[in-house]
Structure formats: C-alpha cells, structure tokens
Amino acid sequence: MTLRTVTDPLRAAGIPAIMLAFLAGTALTATAAEDDSDAAEDEGGYIEEVVVTASKREVNLQDSSLAITAYTGEQLDSRGIREVTDIAAAIPGVDMAESVPTESILIIRSMSNNGRGYHRAEIWRQQTNTSYLDDVVLFPGITPLKMVDLERMEVLKGPQGTLFGKSAMAGLVRFVSNKPDPAAFSGNISASLDTVAGGGTGNSIEGYVNVPLSDSFAVRLAAYRYDLPGFIDVVGVQPRDDADTEETDGYRLRARWDLTDNMALEASLINQTTVVGDVGKPMATWAPSMETNVHALQLTAFDPEDPKRQWREPGDTEEDVKSLKFEVDLNAFTLSLIGANMTNHSHFYRNALWECVPDGGCPGLTVGGLTPNGYAYWHSSEGPSERKIETFEVRAISNVEEGDRLEWIAGAWYENNNHRRAGRSWWDTNDAEYIASLSGGWGSFVPRCDAFTVQEIVDGAVLANRYQYNNQDELAAYTELGLNVTDQLKVSFGYRYSKLRTNFYRGIRDDRCFDAGNPNHHPETGNTSDWANVGTYRLNVDYHYTDDVMLFAFVATGYRPGGTNNIQACPRGQTTCDNTTRNETRYRVPYDSDSVRNYEAGIRSTWMDGRLLLNGSLYRVDWTDMQSPVFQASQRLDLYRIRGRVIVNIGESRIDGFEGMAIYAVNDELNLQLNVGYKIAEILADQRQDYVGLPLPGSSSGTGAQISLLADWSRMMPIGEVRVNATARYAPRRYGHFYTENPVPSYMTTDLSVGVRRDALELWMNIDNLFDERAITFQHPGYPGWPYRPGIDWREQYSVFTMIRPRTIGVGVSYDLGQ
C-alpha cells in the first residue's frame, strides 16, 4: 500500500500571487456588481449575517477587523461537528497536529516549536493558545469540550490580551453557548448509531432543555453521552482489537436571573468525563519476544490501511468548571464581575519501554516485551495530572449609541493556576521468579531497597512516584480605547500590563524505596521566580471605504510567561562529579518570556447586494526569545551532568501568511464557502545551528495552500425540508519535527451530511471522511535511544503517528421539544 500525496493546485503560488489573485477577483467583482444587482434580486439568495462577540460587543463579522473565523451553531449541527478537530482543517491558518481522544492539539499560525504542538497535560512548556466558554477561560491549550447546543464557535488568530482576561500568544478558541431564555420552553433530543471502517460500532445521545421558571429566571441544561468506536488494533503483549474506543459523558448547566431591568446574575456548571481504551497512536510493530537488543527486532511496517499498535495505553480525563457572573448596566457602561473555579484530572498508562533508552538504560526490561519466563509486563503511567485554577475578572464596557465617537473597554484579571503531574512506575507480571532475581538491583522500574516484597511487586505496588509542578500566578490590567474619527475611520489602541510569577519544581515522594535517608533520594524542591512585568499592546485602524467594503490594518503583541529553572548539575567549573553520592549542586537559571508581534492588513467586503462576500488579509508574525526545553543545555549554561530538560530562550522565527474567505449565495437554496490559507514559517536564529533555516515543526510552511470548501443546500419537498451539507478540506504536507526528511503527506477529505426535517422530527445521516482517506496528521521521530534507520521507509521507523478517523457513518434521529 502506498500513501499518495495530493497535488495542491495552488502549491506553486506564493503569498503575493495568491493575494493579488484574490484582490483581482475583488476588483472584477466590484466592476460587475452594479450590472448584476438586478439579476441578484431576480435570483434571490443572500448571506446570513454572522454576529461575533469576541470584541465583547455584538458586531457583524464584516465590521470586525479581528483575525477571526466563526461557524454558527447551525453550521456545526448540520455537519455533526462535536469537536474542534472535526472542523480544524477548514480554518485558515490552523494546522491540526494531534486529533486523538482527549488530546486535541491545534497549531495556530505555525506558533509551535514542537512538532505536535502542546498537549493539555504538558508540564515542561507553557501553552501558546487557550480556549473560552462564553466569558470563562478554560484550561490551557484547546479544551476538548463537546460542542453541543452552541450558538457559534469563534477562532481568533494572533495575540489576544486587550479584550480578554486571559492572554493568548498564538490565538484562542471561543465556544459561545446558547443563553437561557425566560420567554419560552424549548428543547431537543438526538440519538445516533455509528460505524467506522475497519473498526467497531458505537452510539451517542445528546440534547438540551430550556426551562423558564419565571419571567426573569431560566435554566438551560445540555447533556450528552458518546460511545465512539475504535479502529486501531493492539498486537503486542496485551492484544486487543479496535482498542482506541472513547466514552464521554458530560453536561453543561447554565442559569440566568434578571434581577432588574439592568442587573443580572448568571451561574454555570460544566462537567465532562472521558475514558479511552487506548490513546490511538499507530506505529510499526514487532512480535512479542524476550529480545533485549533493539537492533535485532524485526519490524512490521506501519500501514494506514490497517493501523496497529505495539502496546495499549488507556486513560481517562475529567473537566469540572464552576463560574458565576454578575452584570449591571450603569447607563454609561456595563460592569461585569466574573469568577471561576476549574479542576482537571487526567491519567494515562504509558509503556516504559518507549521512554527508556533501550540500549541498557532500564535494566531488567526486554525490548521484545516479555520477561525471560515469557510473561507480559506493564510498568509506567503519566499522571495523575491535576490542574486547579481560580480566576477572577472585572470588566467595564462602555455603552455605545449611534453617533458616539468614543468607545472603551477596561478590565482587571487574576489567575492562580496550579498544575501537578505524577509519573508512576510499577511491574505488571506474574513472573515472581524474574522479579526475585532483580530485587535489590537498579533500574528505573526495579527497587533498589528492601521496602517491597516480591509479592507486593508482582501485585503491582507503585515503586516510584515522581511529581512535577508548574504553578503560575498572574495579575493584569487591560484596556482598549476606540475613536471614531469620522463616520468611515476608526482608530483603536489597547494595552495590557501583566505581573507574572511561575513556580516550577520536581521531586520524588510517597514511595518507600526513596526515603529521605537514601543518598539517591531526590528531595522535592520549590523554585518560585521573581515577579516579571510584561506589557503588550494592539493598534488598529479600520476604514469603511463604502458601506460594503472595509479596509483594516493592525499590529498586536503577545507573550508566554517566563520562569526559572531549578537545575541539578555538577558544581560549576567541574566536568565530572560523583554519581554515587550525588555531590551535585542546584542552580537557579531564569528564562525570559518569549514574545510575538503580529502585523496584519486586509479587507472585508460584500458584493452583488449581499450575495457575495470576499475577505482576505496578509500577516507577518515575528517570534522572538522562543522558549524551548532542551536536553543538551550543558554548553550554553557552562554546567555539566545536567539532569533532565531545561527551558531556554532558544532563538527566533518569522511567519508570513495569507488568509482568505469567499461566501457566495448562489440562490435561496445553495450557499458556497471557500477558505484559503498559505504561510511560510522559518527559524531565523537558534542556538542549535543546524535548525536555522528550517520550517517551524508541525506547520504546513511553504508546502502549499490550505483549502476548504463548504456547501449548504436545502429545499422544501413533499416529505419535508431536505438538506445536504458537504465539507471538503485539503491539508498540505507538513514536517513533523526538526527535519525535512519524510514529511507528513498532504491529504484531502470530504464529509457529507443529509437530513430530512418534518415539523419537529429530523432524520439524518453523516458520512465523515467519505472517500476513506487514511491520512497522517503527525509523525513523532521516536524517543532518544530508539535508533533512526537511514534510508528506511518512514513507516518502518521506531515512530508513533496520529491519523484521521477512517470513513465513519452515523445515522440518527432528532426531535424538537416544546413544539
């Protein structure tokens, strides 16, 4: 089987050529618009207004100069989209890195120096993006909330900080839920059955209910359960077919009480729990054996048509969010007080072999997966990973009436973010004889003391319990002032001032083998950085050339918090130190906040009496003082025998790009939408000199245009209202890590949804990945110690991959309540 690379029709075109073609089309449309206006009236059809509130005011998308892509709840529902990753490839400027359950990883405008982006349990790196639900910031990264009962989803690209409490360096995803409505009772319930090609079957049920309790008080509850089928087989020492199942249960309760005509109180509760049978990352595999030499393994190549894994890594996550918002209209401005408390828990099993150096780094383990007596074992976990976050925001927004020249937003933000992640080690084997032969020896997963009996180890006692902490505090004030200079020209300036502090530390505790009297004990140590002051800004100019054409330009800056490394190494000036007595020294080595500056200019326009919409923008991002964890920091820091990873400011990069959107209402039955994105992301400076000139990893840098086409058709027929919704997406090839050999191939997918609605009842069928494209979204180069095989096909390397789901067919029924 051969993976094919889809030919990109715009691949040969650079950013200027694409932009010129787009603007040329705009100019030609302007010339023809007047002639076509009468025809437009005859043919009918128009583009529905999309209202966004990312600026904290209700604004027509065409009047917003934010770098934003928005999809309405109707667009999401009609396509069966319930995860950000289901639509990510249709968002210009966004690359989907990992799309496995619970780890939805998006790279916005190439701002990642890690090939897969940053997953939510990441403790070594700070996140570059975040997500919101209504006015409440969620967890760092993209929180994989199921998108049920949403008014719309907004993706804001580039630095955010002068409109939101939580700053985001690369961008953010905002979920806007439907508000409780005291006017009338309403609800909906939907159920479906699903099957995935080459895998299992599943089902789902979801719904919402809006209940008015008085003229001024209403509650809205959305709830769901998804039992999604797997398609990846585990073939190693613990085989299981279709192991990567996903079971998700959740609810979102939102209540609103209008205390007076100008005062309201709103509360929300959110809970979502997900259990996965396996993380779903296929790889090359090998037959279980007692082999100890990794070079002697005979690999079976990874085959996307029949994906398999060597070992099973199950896990679970839970998100819990509680928030309270008080809002009062004080005539001149509206004041909001928003507080939230959030907790997140995740726990995933990991096979220790993958993180061990197989050439002797973990004595007692065999790379073949079996003990000498032929028993399987399992011996590592990631987590529990626990976050506890408290936030509070005060925000004032001026009330603007038509003709007002001045508008403003001002706010203050507090966040206390605590993250603890454990790494636990144990044996899972019935081979007591083998365990007894290792007792008292040393390896990452073999006790070096007599604290455990052989039977306890065989029974799965936790031998090592390592904790890492990454805690952050932030105090910030932000404001944005807008001046309507004329009826056509508006100038805005925003500024954010933040005080930041981080506390990163690690240690081992809670295990009997590593008591404080043991010379090999690593005591838990804290390392709180000094408060750092960071200022960011946004300058924006909007010019309405006509009622239908707006030109805009802006510059915006953003950041990630800096911090302090607590490094354990030989005493400064020494190149060796005693490994037995650990006569090492701890050093506090700070690293700075990295920062980005985003320059952008573009156009928002409508033509043909509102039947045609053309938007486009050019942008440039300068990313300086890039933070990156490195393993080989000794030379830079003049320290030797450094343990583990160290975060350093590694270099700088530049990203140039274009994003465009066209929507055409062909008639009152058919709407077409075209999205185009193209970017070049290059590392300009890096302490690792061989990285200079490479594209940023995980990005489709210079490899072609990202293209998506959405079509929506509906017609009233005797059987009811019939609709057809289709989405086609092309993703150009990308580089999975810091090398250009064996890039992730380009791919194209098509999704189709068909529905028939009669009164309150709708029957529908969704076909995701209609043509069963077996596409890769990320390829990991392997961990240190696993040999790279030059000249060998990339599917036969010691690597893990993520891929899109094969063709998935769902049939379902939906019923509206209260009609």
PDB file of N, CA and C in Angstrom, residues 483-569:
ATOM      1  N   LEU A 483     -11.691  55.230  18.856  1.00  0.00           N
ATOM      2  CA  LEU A 483     -12.106  56.580  18.478  1.00  0.00           C
ATOM      3  C   LEU A 483     -12.629  56.561  17.051  1.00  0.00           C
ATOM      4  N   ASN A 484     -13.905  56.888  16.884  1.00  0.00           N
ATOM      5  CA  ASN A 484     -14.486  57.026  15.555  1.00  0.00           C
ATOM      6  C   ASN A 484     -14.147  58.425  15.051  1.00  0.00           C
ATOM      7  N   VAL A 485     -13.019  58.530  14.339  1.00  0.00           N
ATOM      8  CA  VAL A 485     -12.525  59.822  13.872  1.00  0.00           C
ATOM      9  C   VAL A 485     -13.532  60.463  12.932  1.00  0.00           C
ATOM     10  N   THR A 486     -14.047  59.674  12.007  1.00  0.00           N
ATOM     11  CA  THR A 486     -15.119  60.091  11.118  1.00  0.00           C
ATOM     12  C   THR A 486     -16.119  58.936  11.041  1.00  0.00           C
ATOM     13  N   ASP A 487     -17.153  59.102  10.217  1.00  0.00           N
ATOM     14  CA  ASP A 487     -18.102  58.015  10.029  1.00  0.00           C
ATOM     15  C   ASP A 487     -17.452  56.815   9.353  1.00  0.00           C
ATOM     16  N   GLN A 488     -16.307  57.053   8.682  1.00  0.00           N
ATOM     17  CA  GLN A 488     -15.640  55.982   7.950  1.00  0.00           C
ATOM     18  C   GLN A 488     -14.401  55.449   8.651  1.00  0.00           C
ATOM     19  N   LEU A 489     -13.738  56.277   9.445  1.00  0.00           N
ATOM     20  CA  LEU A 489     -12.428  55.932  10.012  1.00  0.00           C
ATOM     21  C   LEU A 489     -12.521  55.728  11.522  1.00  0.00           C
ATOM     22  N   LYS A 490     -12.005  54.592  11.957  1.00  0.00           N
ATOM     23  CA  LYS A 490     -11.931  54.295  13.391  1.00  0.00           C
ATOM     24  C   LYS A 490     -10.514  53.866  13.738  1.00  0.00           C
ATOM     25  N   VAL A 491      -9.991  54.395  14.833  1.00  0.00           N
ATOM     26  CA  VAL A 491      -8.664  54.047  15.331  1.00  0.00           C
ATOM     27  C   VAL A 491      -8.819  53.520  16.753  1.00  0.00           C
ATOM     28  N   SER A 492      -8.204  52.380  17.041  1.00  0.00           N
ATOM     29  CA  SER A 492      -8.284  51.772  18.374  1.00  0.00           C
ATOM     30  C   SER A 492      -6.883  51.479  18.883  1.00  0.00           C
ATOM     31  N   PHE A 493      -6.724  51.639  20.182  1.00  0.00           N
ATOM     32  CA  PHE A 493      -5.448  51.268  20.822  1.00  0.00           C
ATOM     33  C   PHE A 493      -5.758  50.551  22.128  1.00  0.00           C
ATOM     34  N   GLY A 494      -5.111  49.402  22.313  1.00  0.00           N
ATOM     35  CA  GLY A 494      -5.282  48.634  23.532  1.00  0.00           C
ATOM     36  C   GLY A 494      -3.938  48.330  24.176  1.00  0.00           C
ATOM     37  N   TYR A 495      -3.952  48.201  25.493  1.00  0.00           N
ATOM     38  CA  TYR A 495      -2.710  47.903  26.214  1.00  0.00           C
ATOM     39  C   TYR A 495      -3.023  46.952  27.373  1.00  0.00           C
ATOM     40  N   ARG A 496      -2.078  46.056  27.635  1.00  0.00           N
ATOM     41  CA  ARG A 496      -2.196  45.112  28.739  1.00  0.00           C
ATOM     42  C   ARG A 496      -0.911  45.146  29.557  1.00  0.00           C
ATOM     43  N   TYR A 497      -1.070  45.266  30.850  1.00  0.00           N
ATOM     44  CA  TYR A 497       0.082  45.223  31.760  1.00  0.00           C
ATOM     45  C   TYR A 497      -0.104  44.030  32.691  1.00  0.00           C
ATOM     46  N   SER A 498       0.879  43.150  32.718  1.00  0.00           N
ATOM     47  CA  SER A 498       0.775  41.919  33.493  1.00  0.00           C
ATOM     48  C   SER A 498       1.951  41.759  34.441  1.00  0.00           C
ATOM     49  N   LYS A 499       1.662  41.242  35.607  1.00  0.00           N
ATOM     50  CA  LYS A 499       2.687  40.797  36.546  1.00  0.00           C
ATOM     51  C   LYS A 499       2.574  39.283  36.633  1.00  0.00           C
ATOM     52  N   LEU A 500       3.685  38.590  36.365  1.00  0.00           N
ATOM     53  CA  LEU A 500       3.677  37.134  36.239  1.00  0.00           C
ATOM     54  C   LEU A 500       4.673  36.514  37.196  1.00  0.00           C
ATOM     55  N   ARG A 501       4.311  35.341  37.699  1.00  0.00           N
ATOM     56  CA  ARG A 501       5.231  34.579  38.547  1.00  0.00           C
ATOM     57  C   ARG A 501       4.986  33.101  38.301  1.00  0.00           C
ATOM     58  N   THR A 502       6.059  32.329  38.175  1.00  0.00           N
ATOM     59  CA  THR A 502       5.937  30.891  37.978  1.00  0.00           C
ATOM     60  C   THR A 502       6.700  30.156  39.077  1.00  0.00           C
ATOM     61  N   ASN A 503       6.297  28.935  39.294  1.00  0.00           N
ATOM     62  CA  ASN A 503       6.940  28.082  40.292  1.00  0.00           C
ATOM     63  C   ASN A 503       7.016  26.679  39.699  1.00  0.00           C
ATOM     64  N   PHE A 504       8.179  26.332  39.180  1.00  0.00           N
ATOM     65  CA  PHE A 504       8.370  25.023  38.561  1.00  0.00           C
ATOM     66  C   PHE A 504       9.332  24.213  39.418  1.00  0.00           C
ATOM     67  N   TYR A 505       8.915  23.014  39.802  1.00  0.00           N
ATOM     68  CA  TYR A 505       9.826  22.161  40.560  1.00  0.00           C
ATOM     69  C   TYR A 505       9.430  20.707  40.394  1.00  0.00           C
ATOM     70  N   ARG A 506      10.320  19.848  40.826  1.00  0.00           N
ATOM     71  CA  ARG A 506      10.090  18.421  40.692  1.00  0.00           C
ATOM     72  C   ARG A 506      10.714  17.697  41.877  1.00  0.00           C
ATOM     73  N   GLY A 507      10.269  16.481  42.114  1.00  0.00           N
ATOM     74  CA  GLY A 507      10.822  15.695  43.202  1.00  0.00           C
ATOM     75  C   GLY A 507      10.234  14.307  43.204  1.00  0.00           C
ATOM     76  N   ILE A 508      10.672  13.472  44.132  1.00  0.00           N
ATOM     77  CA  ILE A 508      10.128  12.124  44.298  1.00  0.00           C
ATOM     78  C   ILE A 508       9.658  11.995  45.732  1.00  0.00           C
ATOM     79  N   ARG A 509       8.457  11.502  45.892  1.00  0.00           N
ATOM     80  CA  ARG A 509       7.946  11.316  47.250  1.00  0.00           C
ATOM     81  C   ARG A 509       6.899  10.210  47.216  1.00  0.00           C
ATOM     82  N   ASP A 510       6.424   9.851  48.377  1.00  0.00           N
ATOM     83  CA  ASP A 510       5.351   8.863  48.504  1.00  0.00           C
ATOM     84  C   ASP A 510       5.741   7.490  47.985  1.00  0.00           C
ATOM     85  N   ASP A 511       7.009   7.112  48.043  1.00  0.00           N
ATOM     86  CA  ASP A 511       7.347   5.735  47.718  1.00  0.00           C
ATOM     87  C   ASP A 511       8.428   5.275  48.687  1.00  0.00           C
ATOM     88  N   ARG A 512       8.305   4.040  49.120  1.00  0.00           N
ATOM     89  CA  ARG A 512       9.133   3.540  50.215  1.00  0.00           C
ATOM     90  C   ARG A 512      10.594   3.362  49.834  1.00  0.00           C
ATOM     91  N   CYS A 513      10.852   3.196  48.532  1.00  0.00           N
ATOM     92  CA  CYS A 513      12.243   2.976  48.135  1.00  0.00           C
ATOM     93  C   CYS A 513      13.083   4.235  48.235  1.00  0.00           C
ATOM     94  N   PHE A 514      12.445   5.413  48.231  1.00  0.00           N
ATOM     95  CA  PHE A 514      13.204   6.654  48.146  1.00  0.00           C
ATOM     96  C   PHE A 514      12.967   7.502  49.380  1.00  0.00           C
ATOM     97  N   ASP A 515      13.302   6.940  50.531  1.00  0.00           N
ATOM     98  CA  ASP A 515      13.124   7.697  51.751  1.00  0.00           C
ATOM     99  C   ASP A 515      14.248   8.720  51.886  1.00  0.00           C
ATOM    100  N   ALA A 516      14.044   9.672  52.791  1.00  0.00           N
ATOM    101  CA  ALA A 516      14.985  10.778  52.895  1.00  0.00           C
ATOM    102  C   ALA A 516      16.384  10.343  53.300  1.00  0.00           C
ATOM    103  N   GLY A 517      16.521   9.164  53.913  1.00  0.00           N
ATOM    104  CA  GLY A 517      17.845   8.710  54.310  1.00  0.00           C
ATOM    105  C   GLY A 517      18.630   8.063  53.190  1.00  0.00           C
ATOM    106  N   ASN A 518      17.974   7.841  52.057  1.00  0.00           N
ATOM    107  CA  ASN A 518      18.653   7.211  50.928  1.00  0.00           C
ATOM    108  C   ASN A 518      19.475   8.250  50.182  1.00  0.00           C
ATOM    109  N   PRO A 519      20.784   8.012  49.949  1.00  0.00           N
ATOM    110  CA  PRO A 519      21.596   9.021  49.255  1.00  0.00           C
ATOM    111  C   PRO A 519      21.113   9.294  47.845  1.00  0.00           C
ATOM    112  N   ASN A 520      20.302   8.429  47.294  1.00  0.00           N
ATOM    113  CA  ASN A 520      19.802   8.630  45.935  1.00  0.00           C
ATOM    114  C   ASN A 520      18.428   9.295  45.912  1.00  0.00           C
ATOM    115  N   HIS A 521      17.979   9.721  47.070  1.00  0.00           N
ATOM    116  CA  HIS A 521      16.691  10.399  47.159  1.00  0.00           C
ATOM    117  C   HIS A 521      16.802  11.785  46.531  1.00  0.00           C
ATOM    118  N   HIS A 522      15.837  12.130  45.693  1.00  0.00           N
ATOM    119  CA  HIS A 522      15.786  13.470  45.115  1.00  0.00           C
ATOM    120  C   HIS A 522      14.748  14.269  45.899  1.00  0.00           C
ATOM    121  N   PRO A 523      15.153  15.141  46.792  1.00  0.00           N
ATOM    122  CA  PRO A 523      14.169  15.854  47.607  1.00  0.00           C
ATOM    123  C   PRO A 523      13.329  16.794  46.752  1.00  0.00           C
ATOM    124  N   GLU A 524      12.083  16.958  47.157  1.00  0.00           N
ATOM    125  CA  GLU A 524      11.205  17.866  46.451  1.00  0.00           C
ATOM    126  C   GLU A 524      11.638  19.291  46.748  1.00  0.00           C
ATOM    127  N   THR A 525      11.782  20.094  45.729  1.00  0.00           N
ATOM    128  CA  THR A 525      12.283  21.448  45.912  1.00  0.00           C
ATOM    129  C   THR A 525      11.400  22.433  45.165  1.00  0.00           C
ATOM    130  N   GLY A 526      11.202  23.583  45.762  1.00  0.00           N
ATOM    131  CA  GLY A 526      10.423  24.626  45.126  1.00  0.00           C
ATOM    132  C   GLY A 526      11.319  25.661  44.468  1.00  0.00           C
ATOM    133  N   ASN A 527      10.754  26.370  43.497  1.00  0.00           N
ATOM    134  CA  ASN A 527      11.566  27.323  42.759  1.00  0.00           C
ATOM    135  C   ASN A 527      10.666  28.418  42.203  1.00  0.00           C
ATOM    136  N   THR A 528      10.291  29.364  43.046  1.00  0.00           N
ATOM    137  CA  THR A 528       9.407  30.436  42.631  1.00  0.00           C
ATOM    138  C   THR A 528      10.212  31.558  42.008  1.00  0.00           C
ATOM    139  N   SER A 529       9.826  31.936  40.810  1.00  0.00           N
ATOM    140  CA  SER A 529      10.538  33.013  40.127  1.00  0.00           C
ATOM    141  C   SER A 529      10.140  34.362  40.719  1.00  0.00           C
ATOM    142  N   ASP A 530      10.921  35.378  40.415  1.00  0.00           N
ATOM    143  CA  ASP A 530      10.555  36.738  40.781  1.00  0.00           C
ATOM    144  C   ASP A 530       9.376  37.185  39.918  1.00  0.00           C
ATOM    145  N   TRP A 531       8.644  38.172  40.415  1.00  0.00           N
ATOM    146  CA  TRP A 531       7.571  38.730  39.604  1.00  0.00           C
ATOM    147  C   TRP A 531       8.161  39.402  38.374  1.00  0.00           C
ATOM    148  N   ALA A 532       7.612  39.077  37.219  1.00  0.00           N
ATOM    149  CA  ALA A 532       8.059  39.700  35.972  1.00  0.00           C
ATOM    150  C   ALA A 532       6.954  40.609  35.454  1.00  0.00           C
ATOM    151  N   ASN A 533       7.345  41.734  34.881  1.00  0.00           N
ATOM    152  CA  ASN A 533       6.394  42.691  34.333  1.00  0.00           C
ATOM    153  C   ASN A 533       6.424  42.606  32.815  1.00  0.00           C
ATOM    154  N   VAL A 534       5.258  42.442  32.206  1.00  0.00           N
ATOM    155  CA  VAL A 534       5.162  42.305  30.753  1.00  0.00           C
ATOM    156  C   VAL A 534       4.073  43.241  30.253  1.00  0.00           C
ATOM    157  N   GLY A 535       4.392  43.989  29.211  1.00  0.00           N
ATOM    158  CA  GLY A 535       3.414  44.866  28.590  1.00  0.00           C
ATOM    159  C   GLY A 535       3.184  44.479  27.136  1.00  0.00           C
ATOM    160  N   THR A 536       1.949  44.419  26.718  1.00  0.00           N
ATOM    161  CA  THR A 536       1.617  44.122  25.325  1.00  0.00           C
ATOM    162  C   THR A 536       0.582  45.132  24.852  1.00  0.00           C
ATOM    163  N   TYR A 537       0.456  45.272  23.530  1.00  0.00           N
ATOM    164  CA  TYR A 537      -0.453  46.282  23.002  1.00  0.00           C
ATOM    165  C   TYR A 537      -1.069  45.820  21.696  1.00  0.00           C
ATOM    166  N   ARG A 538      -2.086  46.559  21.264  1.00  0.00           N
ATOM    167  CA  ARG A 538      -2.733  46.370  19.968  1.00  0.00           C
ATOM    168  C   ARG A 538      -3.116  47.739  19.424  1.00  0.00           C
ATOM    169  N   LEU A 539      -2.717  48.028  18.186  1.00  0.00           N
ATOM    170  CA  LEU A 539      -3.070  49.255  17.481  1.00  0.00           C
ATOM    171  C   LEU A 539      -3.821  48.864  16.225  1.00  0.00           C
ATOM    172  N   ASN A 540      -5.017  49.450  16.042  1.00  0.00           N
ATOM    173  CA  ASN A 540      -5.910  49.009  14.974  1.00  0.00           C
ATOM    174  C   ASN A 540      -6.474  50.215  14.231  1.00  0.00           C
ATOM    175  N   VAL A 541      -6.530  50.118  12.904  1.00  0.00           N
ATOM    176  CA  VAL A 541      -7.142  51.150  12.072  1.00  0.00           C
ATOM    177  C   VAL A 541      -8.151  50.483  11.143  1.00  0.00           C
ATOM    178  N   ASP A 542      -9.410  50.936  11.170  1.00  0.00           N
ATOM    179  CA  ASP A 542     -10.469  50.454  10.279  1.00  0.00           C
ATOM    180  C   ASP A 542     -10.933  51.616   9.412  1.00  0.00           C
ATOM    181  N   TYR A 543     -11.087  51.337   8.121  1.00  0.00           N
ATOM    182  CA  TYR A 543     -11.583  52.383   7.211  1.00  0.00           C
ATOM    183  C   TYR A 543     -12.673  51.789   6.331  1.00  0.00           C
ATOM    184  N   HIS A 544     -13.893  52.314   6.471  1.00  0.00           N
ATOM    185  CA  HIS A 544     -15.023  51.873   5.656  1.00  0.00           C
ATOM    186  C   HIS A 544     -15.007  52.677   4.358  1.00  0.00           C
ATOM    187  N   TYR A 545     -14.445  52.072   3.337  1.00  0.00           N
ATOM    188  CA  TYR A 545     -14.355  52.735   2.034  1.00  0.00           C
ATOM    189  C   TYR A 545     -15.752  52.991   1.481  1.00  0.00           C
ATOM    190  N   THR A 546     -16.619  52.023   1.624  1.00  0.00           N
ATOM    191  CA  THR A 546     -18.041  52.163   1.328  1.00  0.00           C
ATOM    192  C   THR A 546     -18.794  51.422   2.419  1.00  0.00           C
ATOM    193  N   ASP A 547     -20.116  51.374   2.305  1.00  0.00           N
ATOM    194  CA  ASP A 547     -20.893  50.610   3.274  1.00  0.00           C
ATOM    195  C   ASP A 547     -20.582  49.123   3.198  1.00  0.00           C
ATOM    196  N   ASP A 548     -20.076  48.675   2.056  1.00  0.00           N
ATOM    197  CA  ASP A 548     -19.850  47.244   1.842  1.00  0.00           C
ATOM    198  C   ASP A 548     -18.384  46.842   1.825  1.00  0.00           C
ATOM    199  N   VAL A 549     -17.472  47.800   1.929  1.00  0.00           N
ATOM    200  CA  VAL A 549     -16.042  47.494   1.857  1.00  0.00           C
ATOM    201  C   VAL A 549     -15.335  48.166   3.023  1.00  0.00           C
ATOM    202  N   MET A 550     -14.657  47.355   3.832  1.00  0.00           N
ATOM    203  CA  MET A 550     -13.854  47.870   4.932  1.00  0.00           C
ATOM    204  C   MET A 550     -12.407  47.418   4.767  1.00  0.00           C
ATOM    205  N   LEU A 551     -11.486  48.350   4.880  1.00  0.00           N
ATOM    206  CA  LEU A 551     -10.057  48.060   4.895  1.00  0.00           C
ATOM    207  C   LEU A 551      -9.570  48.180   6.332  1.00  0.00           C
ATOM    208  N   PHE A 552      -8.634  47.346   6.712  1.00  0.00           N
ATOM    209  CA  PHE A 552      -8.148  47.402   8.090  1.00  0.00           C
ATOM    210  C   PHE A 552      -6.669  47.036   8.146  1.00  0.00           C
ATOM    211  N   ALA A 553      -6.035  47.484   9.208  1.00  0.00           N
ATOM    212  CA  ALA A 553      -4.645  47.122   9.491  1.00  0.00           C
ATOM    213  C   ALA A 553      -4.449  47.186  10.999  1.00  0.00           C
ATOM    214  N   PHE A 554      -3.618  46.289  11.522  1.00  0.00           N
ATOM    215  CA  PHE A 554      -3.338  46.332  12.954  1.00  0.00           C
ATOM    216  C   PHE A 554      -1.985  45.691  13.243  1.00  0.00           C
ATOM    217  N   VAL A 555      -1.465  46.021  14.406  1.00  0.00           N
ATOM    218  CA  VAL A 555      -0.304  45.347  14.957  1.00  0.00           C
ATOM    219  C   VAL A 555      -0.652  44.962  16.385  1.00  0.00           C
ATOM    220  N   ALA A 556      -0.325  43.718  16.752  1.00  0.00           N
ATOM    221  CA  ALA A 556      -0.654  43.220  18.090  1.00  0.00           C
ATOM    222  C   ALA A 556       0.518  42.408  18.611  1.00  0.00           C
ATOM    223  N   THR A 557       0.759  42.502  19.914  1.00  0.00           N
ATOM    224  CA  THR A 557       1.846  41.753  20.531  1.00  0.00           C
ATOM    225  C   THR A 557       1.287  40.797  21.581  1.00  0.00           C
ATOM    226  N   GLY A 558       2.061  39.737  21.860  1.00  0.00           N
ATOM    227  CA  GLY A 558       1.662  38.746  22.850  1.00  0.00           C
ATOM    228  C   GLY A 558       2.880  38.095  23.479  1.00  0.00           C
ATOM    229  N   TYR A 559       2.643  37.226  24.455  1.00  0.00           N
ATOM    230  CA  TYR A 559       3.739  36.653  25.226  1.00  0.00           C
ATOM    231  C   TYR A 559       3.333  35.334  25.850  1.00  0.00           C
ATOM    232  N   ARG A 560       4.339  34.584  26.300  1.00  0.00           N
ATOM    233  CA  ARG A 560       4.169  33.476  27.247  1.00  0.00           C
ATOM    234  C   ARG A 560       4.988  33.801  28.479  1.00  0.00           C
ATOM    235  N   PRO A 561       4.554  33.374  29.661  1.00  0.00           N
ATOM    236  CA  PRO A 561       5.309  33.697  30.879  1.00  0.00           C
ATOM    237  C   PRO A 561       6.709  33.087  30.856  1.00  0.00           C
ATOM    238  N   GLY A 562       7.666  33.807  31.413  1.00  0.00           N
ATOM    239  CA  GLY A 562       8.987  33.252  31.656  1.00  0.00           C
ATOM    240  C   GLY A 562       9.009  32.529  32.987  1.00  0.00           C
ATOM    241  N   GLY A 563      10.188  32.176  33.469  1.00  0.00           N
ATOM    242  CA  GLY A 563      10.290  31.458  34.729  1.00  0.00           C
ATOM    243  C   GLY A 563      11.729  31.204  35.106  1.00  0.00           C
ATOM    244  N   THR A 564      11.927  30.259  35.980  1.00  0.00           N
ATOM    245  CA  THR A 564      13.253  29.922  36.483  1.00  0.00           C
ATOM    246  C   THR A 564      13.433  28.417  36.520  1.00  0.00           C
ATOM    247  N   ASN A 565      14.512  27.927  35.918  1.00  0.00           N
ATOM    248  CA  ASN A 565      14.868  26.519  36.023  1.00  0.00           C
ATOM    249  C   ASN A 565      15.558  26.252  37.355  1.00  0.00           C
ATOM    250  N   ASN A 566      15.266  25.119  37.926  1.00  0.00           N
ATOM    251  CA  ASN A 566      15.990  24.663  39.118  1.00  0.00           C
ATOM    252  C   ASN A 566      16.834  23.475  38.669  1.00  0.00           C
ATOM    253  N   ILE A 567      18.101  23.736  38.311  1.00  0.00           N
ATOM    254  CA  ILE A 567      18.938  22.760  37.629  1.00  0.00           C
ATOM    255  C   ILE A 567      19.807  22.009  38.634  1.00  0.00           C
ATOM    256  N   GLN A 568      19.846  20.701  38.479  1.00  0.00           N
ATOM    257  CA  GLN A 568      20.727  19.866  39.282  1.00  0.00           C
ATOM    258  C   GLN A 568      21.888  19.430  38.389  1.00  0.00           C
ATOM    259  N   ALA A 569      23.114  19.795  38.777  1.00  0.00           N
ATOM    260  CA  ALA A 569      24.282  19.519  37.928  1.00  0.00           C
ATOM    261  C   ALA A 569      25.536  19.486  38.791  1.00  0.00           C
TER     262      ALA A 569
END
